[in-house]
Short mmCIF file of C-alpha atoms in Angstrom, two decimals:
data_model
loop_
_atom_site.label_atom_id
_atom_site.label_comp_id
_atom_site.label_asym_id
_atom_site.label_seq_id
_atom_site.Cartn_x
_atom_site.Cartn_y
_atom_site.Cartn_z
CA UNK A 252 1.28 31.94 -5.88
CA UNK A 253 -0.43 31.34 -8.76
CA UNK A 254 -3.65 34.30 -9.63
CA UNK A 255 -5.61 34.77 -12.56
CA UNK A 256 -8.95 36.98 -12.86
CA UNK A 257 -10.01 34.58 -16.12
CA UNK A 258 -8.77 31.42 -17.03
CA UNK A 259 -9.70 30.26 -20.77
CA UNK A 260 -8.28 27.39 -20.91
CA UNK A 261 -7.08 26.62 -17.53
CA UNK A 262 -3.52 25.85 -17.04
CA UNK A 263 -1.62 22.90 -18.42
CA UNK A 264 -1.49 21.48 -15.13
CA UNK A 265 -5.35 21.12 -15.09
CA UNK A 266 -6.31 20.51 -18.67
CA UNK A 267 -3.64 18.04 -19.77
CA UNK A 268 -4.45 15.50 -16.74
CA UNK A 269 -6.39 12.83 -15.93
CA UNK A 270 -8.14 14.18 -12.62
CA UNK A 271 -9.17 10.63 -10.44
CA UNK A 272 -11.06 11.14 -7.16
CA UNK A 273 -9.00 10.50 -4.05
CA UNK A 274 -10.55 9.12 -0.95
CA UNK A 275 -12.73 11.11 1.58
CA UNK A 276 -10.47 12.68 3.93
CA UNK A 277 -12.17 14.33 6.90
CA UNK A 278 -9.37 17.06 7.57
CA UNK A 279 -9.04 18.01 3.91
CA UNK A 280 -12.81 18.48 3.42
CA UNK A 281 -13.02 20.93 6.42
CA UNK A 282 -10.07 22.89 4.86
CA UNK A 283 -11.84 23.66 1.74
CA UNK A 284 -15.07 24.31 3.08
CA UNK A 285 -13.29 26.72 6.06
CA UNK A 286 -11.38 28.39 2.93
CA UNK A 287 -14.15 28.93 0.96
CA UNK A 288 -16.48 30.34 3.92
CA UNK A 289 -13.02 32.59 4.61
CA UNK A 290 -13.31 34.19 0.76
CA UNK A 291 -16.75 34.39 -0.29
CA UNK A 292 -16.18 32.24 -3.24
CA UNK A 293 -18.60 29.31 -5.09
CA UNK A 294 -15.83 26.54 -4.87
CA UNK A 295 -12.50 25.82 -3.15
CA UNK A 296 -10.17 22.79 -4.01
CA UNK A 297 -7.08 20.58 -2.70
CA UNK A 298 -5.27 18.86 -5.50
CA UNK A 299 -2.32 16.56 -5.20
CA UNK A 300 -0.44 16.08 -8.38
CA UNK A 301 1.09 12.54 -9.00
CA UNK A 302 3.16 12.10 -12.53
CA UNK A 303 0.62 12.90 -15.31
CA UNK A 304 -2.52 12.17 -12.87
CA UNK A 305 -3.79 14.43 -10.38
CA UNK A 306 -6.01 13.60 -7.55
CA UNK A 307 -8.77 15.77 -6.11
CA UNK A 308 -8.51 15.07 -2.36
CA UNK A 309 -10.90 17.26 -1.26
CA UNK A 310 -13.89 19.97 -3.01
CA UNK A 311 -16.33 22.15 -1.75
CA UNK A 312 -19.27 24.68 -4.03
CA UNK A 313 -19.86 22.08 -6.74
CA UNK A 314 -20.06 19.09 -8.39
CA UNK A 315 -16.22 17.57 -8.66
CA UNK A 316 -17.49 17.36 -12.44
CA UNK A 317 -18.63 20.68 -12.50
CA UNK A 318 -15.66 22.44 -11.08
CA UNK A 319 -13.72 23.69 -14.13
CA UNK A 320 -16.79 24.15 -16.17
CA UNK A 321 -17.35 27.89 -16.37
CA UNK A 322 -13.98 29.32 -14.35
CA UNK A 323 -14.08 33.31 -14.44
CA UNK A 324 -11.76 33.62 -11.66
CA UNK A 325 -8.95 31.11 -10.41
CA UNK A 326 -6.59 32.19 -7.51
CA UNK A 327 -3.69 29.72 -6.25
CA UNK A 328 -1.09 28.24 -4.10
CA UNK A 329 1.04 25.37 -4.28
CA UNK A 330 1.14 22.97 -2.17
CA UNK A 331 4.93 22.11 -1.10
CA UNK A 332 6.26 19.19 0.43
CA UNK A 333 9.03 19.21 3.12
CA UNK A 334 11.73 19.09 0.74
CA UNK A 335 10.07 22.06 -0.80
CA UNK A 336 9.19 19.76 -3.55
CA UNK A 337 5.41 20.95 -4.99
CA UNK A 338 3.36 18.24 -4.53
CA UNK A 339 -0.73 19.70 -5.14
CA UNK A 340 -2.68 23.24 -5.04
CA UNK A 341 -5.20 24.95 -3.02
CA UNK A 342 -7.44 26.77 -5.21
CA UNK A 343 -10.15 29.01 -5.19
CA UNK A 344 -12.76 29.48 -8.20
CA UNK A 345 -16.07 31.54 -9.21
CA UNK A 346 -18.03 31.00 -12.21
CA UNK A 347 -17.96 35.11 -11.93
CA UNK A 348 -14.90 38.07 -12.00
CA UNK A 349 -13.92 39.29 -8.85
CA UNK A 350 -10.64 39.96 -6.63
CA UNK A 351 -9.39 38.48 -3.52
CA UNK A 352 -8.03 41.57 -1.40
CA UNK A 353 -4.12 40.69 0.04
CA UNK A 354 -5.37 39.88 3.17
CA UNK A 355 -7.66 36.83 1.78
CA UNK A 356 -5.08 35.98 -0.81
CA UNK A 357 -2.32 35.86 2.65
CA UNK A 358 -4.94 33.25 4.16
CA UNK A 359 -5.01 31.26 1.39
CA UNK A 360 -0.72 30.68 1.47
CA UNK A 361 -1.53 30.57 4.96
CA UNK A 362 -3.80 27.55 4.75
CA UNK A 363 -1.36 26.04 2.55
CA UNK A 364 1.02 25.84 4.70
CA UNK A 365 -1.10 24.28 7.04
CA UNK A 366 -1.84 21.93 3.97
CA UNK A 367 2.03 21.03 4.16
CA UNK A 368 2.66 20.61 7.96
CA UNK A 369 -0.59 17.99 8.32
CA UNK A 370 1.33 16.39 5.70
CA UNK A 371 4.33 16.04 7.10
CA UNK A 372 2.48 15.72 10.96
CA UNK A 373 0.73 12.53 8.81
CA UNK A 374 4.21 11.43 7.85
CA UNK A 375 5.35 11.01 10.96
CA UNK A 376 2.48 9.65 13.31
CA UNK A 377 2.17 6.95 10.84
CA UNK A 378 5.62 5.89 9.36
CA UNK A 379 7.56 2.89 10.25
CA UNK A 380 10.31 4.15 12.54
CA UNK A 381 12.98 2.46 10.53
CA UNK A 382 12.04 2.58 6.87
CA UNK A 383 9.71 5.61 7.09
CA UNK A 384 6.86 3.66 5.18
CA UNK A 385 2.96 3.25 6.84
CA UNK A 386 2.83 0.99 9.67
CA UNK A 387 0.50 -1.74 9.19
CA UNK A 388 -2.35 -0.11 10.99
CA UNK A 389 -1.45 2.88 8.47
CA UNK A 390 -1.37 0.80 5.53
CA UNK A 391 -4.57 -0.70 6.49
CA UNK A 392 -7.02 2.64 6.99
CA UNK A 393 -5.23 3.83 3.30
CA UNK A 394 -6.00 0.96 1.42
CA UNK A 395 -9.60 0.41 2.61
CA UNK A 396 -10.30 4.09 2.08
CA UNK A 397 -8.52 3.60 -1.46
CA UNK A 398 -10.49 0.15 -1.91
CA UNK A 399 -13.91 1.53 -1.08
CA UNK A 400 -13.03 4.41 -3.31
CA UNK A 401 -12.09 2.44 -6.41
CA UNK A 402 -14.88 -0.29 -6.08
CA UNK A 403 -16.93 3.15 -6.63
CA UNK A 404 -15.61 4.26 -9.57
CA UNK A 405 -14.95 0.67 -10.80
CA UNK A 406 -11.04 1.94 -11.37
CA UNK A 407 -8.49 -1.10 -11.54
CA UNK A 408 -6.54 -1.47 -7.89
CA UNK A 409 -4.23 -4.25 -7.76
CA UNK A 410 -1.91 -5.44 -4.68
CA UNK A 411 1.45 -6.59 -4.29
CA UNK A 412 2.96 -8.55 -1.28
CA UNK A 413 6.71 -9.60 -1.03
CA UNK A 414 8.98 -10.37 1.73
CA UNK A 415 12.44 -10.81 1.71
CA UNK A 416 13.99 -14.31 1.28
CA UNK A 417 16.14 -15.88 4.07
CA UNK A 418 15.79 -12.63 6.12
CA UNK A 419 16.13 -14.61 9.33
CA UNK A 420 19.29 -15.84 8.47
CA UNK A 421 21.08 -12.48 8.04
CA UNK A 422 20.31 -11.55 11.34
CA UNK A 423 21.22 -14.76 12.87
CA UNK A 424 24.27 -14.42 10.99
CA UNK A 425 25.56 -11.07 10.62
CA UNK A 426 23.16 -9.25 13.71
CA UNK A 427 19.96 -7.46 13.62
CA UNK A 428 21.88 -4.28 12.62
CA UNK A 429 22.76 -5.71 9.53
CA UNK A 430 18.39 -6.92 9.25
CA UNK A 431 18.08 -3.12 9.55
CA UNK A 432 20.38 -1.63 7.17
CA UNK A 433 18.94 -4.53 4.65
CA UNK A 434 15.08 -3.48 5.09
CA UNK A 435 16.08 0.43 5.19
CA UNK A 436 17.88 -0.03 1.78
CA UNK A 437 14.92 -2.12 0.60
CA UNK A 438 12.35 0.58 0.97
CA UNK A 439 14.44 3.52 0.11
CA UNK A 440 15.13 1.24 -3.26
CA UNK A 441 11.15 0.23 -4.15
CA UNK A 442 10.09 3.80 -3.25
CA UNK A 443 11.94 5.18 -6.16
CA UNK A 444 9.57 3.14 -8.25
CA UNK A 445 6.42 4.04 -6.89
CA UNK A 446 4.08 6.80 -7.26
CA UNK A 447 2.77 9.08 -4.59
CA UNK A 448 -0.62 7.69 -4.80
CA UNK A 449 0.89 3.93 -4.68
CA UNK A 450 0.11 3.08 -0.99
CA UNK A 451 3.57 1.45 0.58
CA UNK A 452 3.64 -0.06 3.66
CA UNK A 453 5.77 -2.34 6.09
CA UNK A 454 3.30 -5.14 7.38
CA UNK A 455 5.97 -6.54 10.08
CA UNK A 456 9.01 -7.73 9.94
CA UNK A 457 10.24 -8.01 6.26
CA UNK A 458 7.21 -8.77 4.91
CA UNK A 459 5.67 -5.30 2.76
CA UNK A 460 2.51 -4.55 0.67
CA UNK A 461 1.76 -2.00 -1.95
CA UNK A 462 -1.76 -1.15 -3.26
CA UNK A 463 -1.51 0.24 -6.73
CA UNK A 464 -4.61 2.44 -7.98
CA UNK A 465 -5.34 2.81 -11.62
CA UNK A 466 -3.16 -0.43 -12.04
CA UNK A 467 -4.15 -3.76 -13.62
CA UNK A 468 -3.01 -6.92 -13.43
CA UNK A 469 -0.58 -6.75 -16.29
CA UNK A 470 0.61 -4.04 -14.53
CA UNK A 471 1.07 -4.24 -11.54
CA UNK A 472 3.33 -7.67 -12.69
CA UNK A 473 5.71 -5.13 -13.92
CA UNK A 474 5.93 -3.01 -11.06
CA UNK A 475 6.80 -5.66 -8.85
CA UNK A 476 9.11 -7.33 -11.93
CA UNK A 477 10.98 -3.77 -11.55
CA UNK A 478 11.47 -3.81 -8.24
CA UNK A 479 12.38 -7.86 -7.33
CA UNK A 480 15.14 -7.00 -9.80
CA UNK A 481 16.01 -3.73 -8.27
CA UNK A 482 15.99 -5.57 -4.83
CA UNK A 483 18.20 -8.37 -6.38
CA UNK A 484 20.83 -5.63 -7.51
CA UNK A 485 21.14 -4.20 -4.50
CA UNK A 486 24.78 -5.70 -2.41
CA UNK A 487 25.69 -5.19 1.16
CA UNK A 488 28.92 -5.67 3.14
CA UNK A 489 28.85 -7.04 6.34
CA UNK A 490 32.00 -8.75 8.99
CA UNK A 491 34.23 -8.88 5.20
CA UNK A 492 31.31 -10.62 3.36
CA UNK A 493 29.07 -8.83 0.41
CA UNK A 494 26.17 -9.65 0.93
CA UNK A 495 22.78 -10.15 -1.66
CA UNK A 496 19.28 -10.17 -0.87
CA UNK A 497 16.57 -11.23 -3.38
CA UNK A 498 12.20 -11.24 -2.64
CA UNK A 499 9.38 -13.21 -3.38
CA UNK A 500 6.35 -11.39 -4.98
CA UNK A 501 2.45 -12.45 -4.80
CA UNK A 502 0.05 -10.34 -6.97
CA UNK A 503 -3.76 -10.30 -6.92
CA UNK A 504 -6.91 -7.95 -7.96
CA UNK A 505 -10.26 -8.89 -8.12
CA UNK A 506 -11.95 -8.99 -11.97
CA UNK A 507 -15.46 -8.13 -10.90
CA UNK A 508 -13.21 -4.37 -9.57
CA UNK A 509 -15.58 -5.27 -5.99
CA UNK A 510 -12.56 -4.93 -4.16
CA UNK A 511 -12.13 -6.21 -0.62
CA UNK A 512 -8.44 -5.74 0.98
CA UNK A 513 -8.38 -8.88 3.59
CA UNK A 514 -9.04 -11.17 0.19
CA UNK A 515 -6.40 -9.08 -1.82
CA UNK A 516 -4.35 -9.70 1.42
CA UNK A 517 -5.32 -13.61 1.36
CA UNK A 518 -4.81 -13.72 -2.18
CA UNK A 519 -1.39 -11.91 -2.43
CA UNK A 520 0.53 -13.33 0.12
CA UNK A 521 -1.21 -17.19 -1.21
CA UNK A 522 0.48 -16.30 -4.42
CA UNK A 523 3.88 -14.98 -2.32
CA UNK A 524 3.79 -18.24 -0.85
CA UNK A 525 3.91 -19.78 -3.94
CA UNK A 526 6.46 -18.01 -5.59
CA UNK A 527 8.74 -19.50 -2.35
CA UNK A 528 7.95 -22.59 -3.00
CA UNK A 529 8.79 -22.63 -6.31
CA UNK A 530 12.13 -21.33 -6.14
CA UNK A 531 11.80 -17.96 -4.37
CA UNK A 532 13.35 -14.83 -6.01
CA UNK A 533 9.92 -14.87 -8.62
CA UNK A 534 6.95 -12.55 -8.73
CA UNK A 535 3.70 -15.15 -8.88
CA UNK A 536 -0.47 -14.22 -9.71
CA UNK A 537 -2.67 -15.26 -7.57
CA UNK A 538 -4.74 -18.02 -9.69
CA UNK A 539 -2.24 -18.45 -12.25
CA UNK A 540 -0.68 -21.56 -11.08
CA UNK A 541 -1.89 -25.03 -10.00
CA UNK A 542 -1.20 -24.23 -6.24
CA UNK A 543 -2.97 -21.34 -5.41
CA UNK A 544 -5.81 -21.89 -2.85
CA UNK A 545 -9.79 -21.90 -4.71
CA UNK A 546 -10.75 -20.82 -1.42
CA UNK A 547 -9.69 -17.83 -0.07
CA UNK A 548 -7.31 -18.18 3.01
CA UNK A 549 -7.24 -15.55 5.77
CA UNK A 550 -4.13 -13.70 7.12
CA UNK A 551 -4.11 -14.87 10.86
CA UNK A 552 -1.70 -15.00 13.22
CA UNK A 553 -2.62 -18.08 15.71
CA UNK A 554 -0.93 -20.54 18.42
CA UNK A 555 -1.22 -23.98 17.09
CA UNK A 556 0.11 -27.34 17.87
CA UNK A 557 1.34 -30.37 15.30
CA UNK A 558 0.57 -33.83 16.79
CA UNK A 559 1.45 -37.11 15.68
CA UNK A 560 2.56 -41.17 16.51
CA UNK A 561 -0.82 -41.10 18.02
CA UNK A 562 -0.93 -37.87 19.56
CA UNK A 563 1.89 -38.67 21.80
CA UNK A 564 4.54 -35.75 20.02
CA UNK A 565 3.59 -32.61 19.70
CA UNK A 566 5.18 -29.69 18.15
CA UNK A 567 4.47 -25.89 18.54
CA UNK A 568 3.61 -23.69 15.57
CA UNK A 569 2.06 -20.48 14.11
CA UNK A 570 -0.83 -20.06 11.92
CA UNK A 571 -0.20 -18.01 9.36
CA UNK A 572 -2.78 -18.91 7.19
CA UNK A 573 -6.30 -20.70 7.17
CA UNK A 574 -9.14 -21.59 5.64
CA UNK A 575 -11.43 -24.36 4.76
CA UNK A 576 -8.99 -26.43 2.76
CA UNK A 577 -6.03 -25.68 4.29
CA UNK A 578 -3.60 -23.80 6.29
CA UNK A 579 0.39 -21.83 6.23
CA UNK A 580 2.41 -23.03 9.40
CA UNK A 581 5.17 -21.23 10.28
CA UNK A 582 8.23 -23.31 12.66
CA UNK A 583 11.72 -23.19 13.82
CA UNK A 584 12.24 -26.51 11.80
CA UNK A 585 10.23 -28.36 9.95
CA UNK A 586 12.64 -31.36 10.03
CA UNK A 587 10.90 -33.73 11.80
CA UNK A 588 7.27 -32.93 11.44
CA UNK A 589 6.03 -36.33 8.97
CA UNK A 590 3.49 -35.71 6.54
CA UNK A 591 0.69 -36.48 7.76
CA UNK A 592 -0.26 -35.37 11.49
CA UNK A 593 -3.18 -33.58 14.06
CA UNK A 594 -3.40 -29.79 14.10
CA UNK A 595 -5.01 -28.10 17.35
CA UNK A 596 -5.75 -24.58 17.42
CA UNK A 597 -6.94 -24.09 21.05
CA UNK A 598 -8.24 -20.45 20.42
CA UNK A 599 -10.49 -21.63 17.65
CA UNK A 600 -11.50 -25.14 19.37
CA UNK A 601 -10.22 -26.84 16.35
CA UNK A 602 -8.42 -29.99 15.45
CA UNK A 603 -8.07 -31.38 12.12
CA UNK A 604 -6.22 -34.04 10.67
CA UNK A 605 -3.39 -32.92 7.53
CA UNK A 606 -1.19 -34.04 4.84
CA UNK A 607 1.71 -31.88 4.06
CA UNK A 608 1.78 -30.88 0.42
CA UNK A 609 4.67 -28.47 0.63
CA UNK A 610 7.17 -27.80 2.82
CA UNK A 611 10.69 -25.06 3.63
CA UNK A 612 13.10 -25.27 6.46
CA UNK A 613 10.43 -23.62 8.35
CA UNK A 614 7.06 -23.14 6.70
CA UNK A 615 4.59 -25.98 5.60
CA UNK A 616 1.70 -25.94 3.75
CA UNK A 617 -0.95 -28.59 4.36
CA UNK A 618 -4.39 -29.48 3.29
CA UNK A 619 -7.13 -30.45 5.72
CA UNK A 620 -7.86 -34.50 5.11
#
């Protein structure tokens, strides 16, 4: 534990970070403002430190601006993760000297611990059971927390999307196990990369998204330069064959820093899209290239049938994507679907005529004619 009667200056720690503001988290705030009811003091605190930034997640007493201002007394206690890493502090301040008796200062490493097991409770209710990242639900309540929080303070966010290229045919031909070991490897490699404020999660399948606070455009392109290339390093041996993967990037952020996450979501994965059509194995920006949508397209995941020679073929697909101009169709082949044809979405009571302006072995992109 960590006590001090006066503090002038405060420690390194405090004074030689940039402090950001980390989303409103309901459990957090009733820990501080339980602690500081518990020992009679003007302000409690839970800070999470993250490379040279450190992130108030929770405050109670004061003004978050106010909190350092005029610190007489300062007690304590790290807060450790489960590999007894330390990860943040508890703290307790008053603009006035005083002493915590042992039985108060015991509570407060007692609420820290408490601190660490919601942690790692959090961890596991809402990890991925085979890579350990958020689940897409997970993912989802972060980011807009993080959004909201960031469109506030008018902070850069920026989001990446990548999946990994020709994942279908490892499984098909080496086994699902293999698919496993590939997207276990994948996020143990990326994480090493990331900060503990970057939010990481597995969307389905092998598709992934990051949301990078206090990132720009610029970079954020490096981030996901640094890991396409770690992914591409990375070799696996399976029935006597070694084995490479590689990934297909989309970035996006929004200038006007109003951020919304289903239109980074549109715009990311538009701009992963891209980068497979142009060669896969590439990190693309959303808007930099002559193909990405004008119109935003939303993520959806819809039953839809091709038609064509006069409506009397007809081939099941997926919506993947769709908006006004256009939509992604996923198939199992997309070998004898012509260029032009009918598309019927059922749920949405919709049929519209198309032209195919790109296509893979099982993806097409068309525009509504």
């Amino acid at each position: 534990m960590w006590f001090s009667k006066v503090m002038e200056p405060l420690p390194p720690s405090h004074s030689e970070r940039q402090t950001l503001y980390a989303p409103a988290d309901e459990f957090f705030e009733n820990i501080v403002s339980l602690l500081r009811n518990m020992l009679g003091v003007e302000s409690t605190t839970i800070m999470v430190t993250d490379g040279e930034q450190r992130w108030l997640k929770a405050s109670t007493g004061l003004d978050p601006d106010e909190i350092y201002s005029d610190v007489k007394f300062y007690a304590g206690v790290p807060i450790h993760s489960v590999n007894d890493e330390i990860i943040g502090t508890i703290s307790a301040l008053d603009s006035s000297e005083r002493d915590l008796p042992p039985s108060q200062l015991q509570a407060l490493e007692d609420v820290a611990r408490v601190v660490t097991d919601f942690y790692e409770l959090r961890r596991l209710a809402l990890s991925d059971g085979l890579t350990g990242l958020l689940t897409r639900r997970a993912f989802e309540n972060e980011a807009e927390r993080l959004t909201q929080l960031c469109t506030r303070h008018r902070h850069p966010l920026t989001l990446v999307y990548f999946d990994v290229d020709h994942f279908k045919s490892i499984n098909d031909s080496y086994g699902h196990h293999a698919g496993d070991k590939v997207l276990k490897a994948l996020a143990e490699t990326c994480r090493t990369y990331l900060r503990q404020s970057d939010v990481f999660g597995r969307l389905g399948g092998e598709e992934f998204a990051i949301l990078l606070p206090e990132t720009d455009e610029k970079n954020a392109v490096m981030v996901a330069e640094k890991l396409r290339t770690a992914i591409g390093a990375m070799r696996f041996n399976f029935k006597d064959s070694t084995v490479a993967v590689t990934s297909s990037f989309g970035v996006a952020t929004q200038s006007d820093r109003t951020y919304d996450l289903t239109t980074l979501l549109a715009r990311a994965d538009t701009a992963m899209y891209q980068a497979k059509q142009t060669g896969r194995n590439r990190c693309m920006v959303w808007g930099a290239g002559d193909r990405v949508d004008r119109v935003v397209r939303r993520r959806v995941l819809k039953a839809g049938q091709i038609a064509f020679s006069g409506t009397h073929a007809s081939i099941d697909c997926t919506v993947r994507s769709l908006g006004q101009t256009g939509a992604g169709l996923d198939l199992v082949t997309t070998m004898n679907v012509p260029d032009a044809f009918h598309l019927l979405i059922r749920s949405d009571k919709l049929t519209v005529s198309c032209k195919v302006v790109s296509r893979t072995r099982t993806h097409l992109d068309v525009e509504f004619i």
